[in-house]
Structures are given as structure tokens and as C-alpha cells.
CSV table of C-alpha atoms in Angstrom, one decimal:
chain,number,residue,atom,x,y,z
A,117,MET,CA,-20.6,21.9,-56.5
A,118,GLN,CA,-17.9,24.5,-56.7
A,119,ARG,CA,-17.9,27.2,-59.2
A,120,PRO,CA,-15.4,26.9,-62.1
A,121,GLU,CA,-13.4,29.9,-60.9
A,122,ALA,CA,-12.8,28.1,-57.5
A,123,TRP,CA,-11.2,25.1,-59.2
A,124,PRO,CA,-7.4,24.9,-59.0
A,125,ARG,CA,-5.8,26.3,-62.0
A,126,PRO,CA,-3.2,24.2,-63.8
A,127,HIS,CA,0.4,25.2,-63.6
A,128,PRO,CA,2.3,26.0,-66.8
A,129,GLY,CA,3.8,22.9,-68.3
A,130,GLU,CA,1.3,20.4,-67.0
A,131,GLY,CA,0.3,19.4,-70.5
A,132,ALA,CA,-2.7,19.9,-72.7
A,133,ALA,CA,-5.0,17.6,-70.7
A,134,ALA,CA,-4.9,20.0,-67.7
A,135,ALA,CA,-6.9,22.8,-69.4
A,136,PRO,CA,-9.1,21.7,-72.4
A,137,ALA,CA,-10.2,24.6,-74.6
A,138,GLY,CA,-13.9,23.8,-74.5
A,139,GLY,CA,-14.5,25.2,-71.0
A,140,PRO,CA,-13.5,24.8,-67.5
A,141,ALA,CA,-12.0,21.6,-66.4
A,142,PRO,CA,-13.0,19.8,-63.2
A,143,PRO,CA,-10.3,19.4,-60.6
A,144,ALA,CA,-7.9,16.7,-61.4
A,145,ARG,CA,-7.7,13.8,-59.0
A,146,GLY,CA,-4.1,12.7,-59.5
A,147,ARG,CA,-1.7,10.8,-57.3
A,148,GLU,CA,-0.2,12.8,-54.4
A,149,PRO,CA,3.5,13.5,-54.6
A,150,ALA,CA,5.6,10.9,-52.9
A,151,GLY,CA,7.3,13.5,-50.6
A,152,LEU,CA,3.9,14.5,-49.1
A,153,ARG,CA,2.8,11.1,-47.9
A,154,LEU,CA,2.2,10.8,-44.2
A,155,GLN,CA,4.2,8.3,-42.3
A,156,GLU,CA,2.4,5.4,-40.7
A,157,PRO,CA,1.8,6.1,-37.1
A,158,SER,CA,4.1,4.2,-34.7
A,159,LEU,CA,4.4,3.9,-31.0
A,160,TYR,CA,8.1,3.2,-31.3
A,161,THR,CA,9.2,6.8,-31.2
A,162,ILE,CA,12.6,6.6,-29.5
A,163,LYS,CA,15.7,5.6,-31.5
A,164,ALA,CA,18.3,6.1,-28.8
A,165,VAL,CA,18.9,7.6,-25.4
A,166,PHE,CA,22.4,8.4,-24.2
A,167,ILE,CA,24.2,10.4,-21.6
A,168,LEU,CA,27.7,11.8,-22.2
A,169,ASP,CA,30.2,13.6,-19.9
A,170,ASN,CA,31.7,17.0,-20.5
A,171,ASP,CA,34.4,15.5,-22.8
A,172,GLY,CA,31.8,13.7,-24.9
A,173,HIS,CA,32.5,10.2,-23.5
A,174,ARG,CA,29.7,7.7,-23.2
A,175,LEU,CA,28.4,7.0,-19.7
A,176,LEU,CA,25.1,5.4,-20.5
A,177,ALA,CA,23.6,4.5,-23.9
A,178,LYS,CA,20.7,2.5,-25.1
A,179,TYR,CA,19.8,2.1,-28.8
A,180,TYR,CA,16.4,0.8,-29.8
A,181,ASP,CA,16.7,0.1,-33.5
A,182,ASP,CA,19.3,-0.9,-36.1
A,183,THR,CA,20.1,2.6,-37.3
A,184,PHE,CA,23.6,2.3,-35.8
A,185,PRO,CA,24.2,-1.5,-35.6
A,186,SER,CA,27.8,-1.5,-34.4
A,187,MET,CA,29.4,0.0,-31.4
A,188,LYS,CA,31.9,1.9,-33.6
A,189,GLU,CA,29.0,3.6,-35.5
A,190,GLN,CA,27.2,4.5,-32.3
A,191,MET,CA,30.3,6.1,-30.8
A,192,ALA,CA,31.0,8.1,-34.0
A,193,PHE,CA,27.3,9.3,-34.0
A,194,GLU,CA,27.6,10.3,-30.3
A,195,LYS,CA,30.8,12.2,-30.9
A,196,ASN,CA,29.3,14.1,-33.9
A,197,VAL,CA,26.2,14.9,-31.9
A,198,PHE,CA,28.3,16.1,-28.9
A,199,ASN,CA,30.5,18.3,-31.1
A,200,LYS,CA,27.4,19.9,-32.7
A,201,THR,CA,25.4,20.4,-29.4
A,202,SER,CA,28.0,21.0,-26.6
A,203,ARG,CA,28.5,24.7,-27.4
A,204,THR,CA,24.9,25.8,-28.1
A,205,ASP,CA,22.1,27.0,-25.8
A,206,SER,CA,19.2,25.4,-27.7
A,207,GLU,CA,17.4,22.2,-26.7
A,208,ILE,CA,16.8,20.6,-30.1
A,209,ALA,CA,19.0,19.7,-33.1
A,210,PHE,CA,18.4,18.0,-36.4
A,211,PHE,CA,21.4,15.8,-37.3
A,212,GLY,CA,21.8,13.0,-39.8
A,213,GLY,CA,18.1,12.8,-40.6
A,214,MET,CA,17.2,12.6,-36.9
A,215,THR,CA,15.6,14.8,-34.3
A,216,ILE,CA,17.7,15.1,-31.2
A,217,VAL,CA,16.6,16.8,-28.0
A,218,TYR,CA,19.1,17.4,-25.2
A,219,LYS,CA,19.8,18.9,-21.9
A,220,SER,CA,23.0,19.6,-19.9
A,221,SER,CA,23.4,19.4,-16.2
A,222,ILE,CA,26.6,20.4,-14.5
A,223,ASP,CA,29.0,17.9,-16.2
A,224,LEU,CA,26.5,15.7,-18.1
A,225,PHE,CA,24.7,15.9,-21.4
A,226,LEU,CA,21.4,13.9,-21.8
A,227,TYR,CA,20.2,13.1,-25.3
A,228,VAL,CA,17.0,11.6,-26.7
A,229,VAL,CA,17.0,10.7,-30.4
A,230,GLY,CA,14.0,10.2,-32.6
A,231,SER,CA,13.4,10.0,-36.4
A,232,SER,CA,13.2,13.2,-38.5
A,233,TYR,CA,9.4,13.1,-38.5
A,234,GLU,CA,9.0,12.6,-34.8
A,235,ASN,CA,7.2,15.1,-32.6
A,236,GLU,CA,9.7,17.2,-30.7
A,237,LEU,CA,7.3,17.6,-27.8
A,238,MET,CA,7.1,13.9,-27.3
A,239,LEU,CA,10.9,13.5,-27.4
A,240,MET,CA,11.2,16.5,-25.0
A,241,SER,CA,8.7,14.8,-22.5
A,242,VAL,CA,10.9,11.7,-22.5
A,243,LEU,CA,14.0,13.8,-21.8
A,244,THR,CA,12.2,15.7,-19.0
A,245,CYS,CA,11.0,12.5,-17.5
A,246,LEU,CA,14.5,11.0,-17.6
A,247,PHE,CA,16.1,14.1,-16.1
A,248,GLU,CA,13.5,14.5,-13.3
A,249,SER,CA,13.7,10.8,-12.5
A,250,LEU,CA,17.5,10.8,-12.3
A,251,ASN,CA,17.2,14.0,-10.2
A,252,HIS,CA,15.1,12.1,-7.7
A,253,VAL,CA,17.2,8.9,-7.7
A,254,LEU,CA,20.4,10.8,-7.4
A,255,ARG,CA,19.0,13.1,-4.7
A,256,LYS,CA,19.2,16.3,-6.7
A,257,ASN,CA,22.9,15.6,-7.7
A,258,VAL,CA,22.6,14.9,-11.4
A,259,GLU,CA,26.4,14.9,-12.1
A,260,LYS,CA,28.9,12.4,-13.4
A,261,ARG,CA,30.2,11.2,-10.0
A,262,TRP,CA,26.8,10.4,-8.6
A,263,LEU,CA,25.6,8.8,-11.9
A,264,LEU,CA,28.6,6.5,-12.0
A,265,GLU,CA,28.0,5.4,-8.4
A,266,ASN,CA,24.3,4.7,-9.1
A,267,MET,CA,24.5,3.3,-12.6
A,268,ASP,CA,22.2,0.4,-11.8
A,269,GLY,CA,19.5,2.9,-10.7
A,270,ALA,CA,20.0,5.0,-13.9
A,271,PHE,CA,19.5,1.9,-16.1
A,272,LEU,CA,16.4,1.0,-14.2
A,273,VAL,CA,15.0,4.5,-14.6
A,274,LEU,CA,15.7,4.4,-18.4
A,275,ASP,CA,14.2,0.9,-18.7
A,276,GLU,CA,11.0,2.1,-16.9
A,277,ILE,CA,10.7,5.2,-19.1
A,278,VAL,CA,11.5,3.7,-22.5
A,279,ASP,CA,10.3,0.2,-23.2
A,280,GLY,CA,12.0,-1.1,-26.4
A,281,GLY,CA,11.7,2.3,-28.2
A,282,PHE,CA,8.2,3.0,-26.9
A,283,PHE,CA,7.7,5.8,-24.4
A,284,SER,CA,5.6,4.5,-21.5
A,285,LEU,CA,4.1,7.2,-19.4
A,286,PRO,CA,4.9,6.8,-15.7
A,287,ARG,CA,1.8,5.8,-13.8
A,288,ASN,CA,0.7,7.2,-10.5
A,289,LYS,CA,0.3,4.0,-8.5
A,290,LEU,CA,-1.9,5.6,-5.9
A,291,ASN,CA,-4.8,6.6,-8.0
A,292,GLY,CA,-4.2,4.8,-11.3
A,293,ARG,CA,-4.0,8.0,-13.4
A,294,TYR,CA,-1.3,9.1,-15.7
């Protein structure tokens, strides 16, 4: 049992029940604040993946939930994200209650979008996997011209990496390890 001086002290304004006059009070077991609740774990970590050109125009996009249900809302979101990230050197942004990781390559911007409570390292691993896979498919020419010529391969890469919002780690077929 803890000593009374180790118990948390009540903050001013918590009411008379917090500190009775007869002696030390045991720690209160109240409800936790609503803002501190942990989110339920989910395997569906990716909200969207999109690739834009130097002018902010969509080349490839895939949305995995109903955050932006219409094409008009998606395009507006992409334009806002591009305007915020195109002139910075960082790799991560928080925009509209979402975590966005991004990378630029010659004349392309690659984006991976997750919720605000999503682990940035997980999102960055998806982005890295996407970039390295495109780099391999496009024979080290990750630029707009080659992406447009090999769009079917780009969609195949994206579908293999992200399965309905769930990041599926690529498997090494030779030895069955991740």
C-alpha cells in the first residue's frame, strides 16, 4: 500500500469530496477523460495514396475509405496538400486531421495519407516500399513520362502494397520470410 503522501493530490476546484478533512483520502478512481482514450487498433492504416506531377495534377490516386466520397472533394484535398507540401523539405505533414508522408522525385510527388493517430513510421514504410517498387518497375526512372507509359504496372505495384487500406508487407518468395 502506498503512503498517503504518495497519493495524487486533488487540484483546486475538484470539490469537497476530493480531500476530506478527517485525513488523507485514497486515490480517486474516476473515469478517464474522453480525450485520452486509446483508439481501437486497426489494420486499416492507409486512407489514400496518390501521385501528383509538378503542377499538382493527379496522375494516380487510390482512396480506401469514405473520408472524401466525391471526386471533387478528392481533387480539392490533393490540391491543398500539394500547395502545403510542394515548397518544403520535410517528409511529413499534418493537414485536415490527417497524417501525410510524402516524397518528391524529379517531377513527381508521392503521398501516403493516414489518420491523425496513425504511426508515421508505418506510413513512411508504405511510401518507401511504393517508391522503391516504382523505381524497380520503371528501371530507375521515377518520373512523369515513364510513369504514364507504365501506368498499368504502377497500379499493380500499388495494389500489391496496399490491399484495401491494409499495408501488406512484401514477401520474399524464395525463403518465405518478410
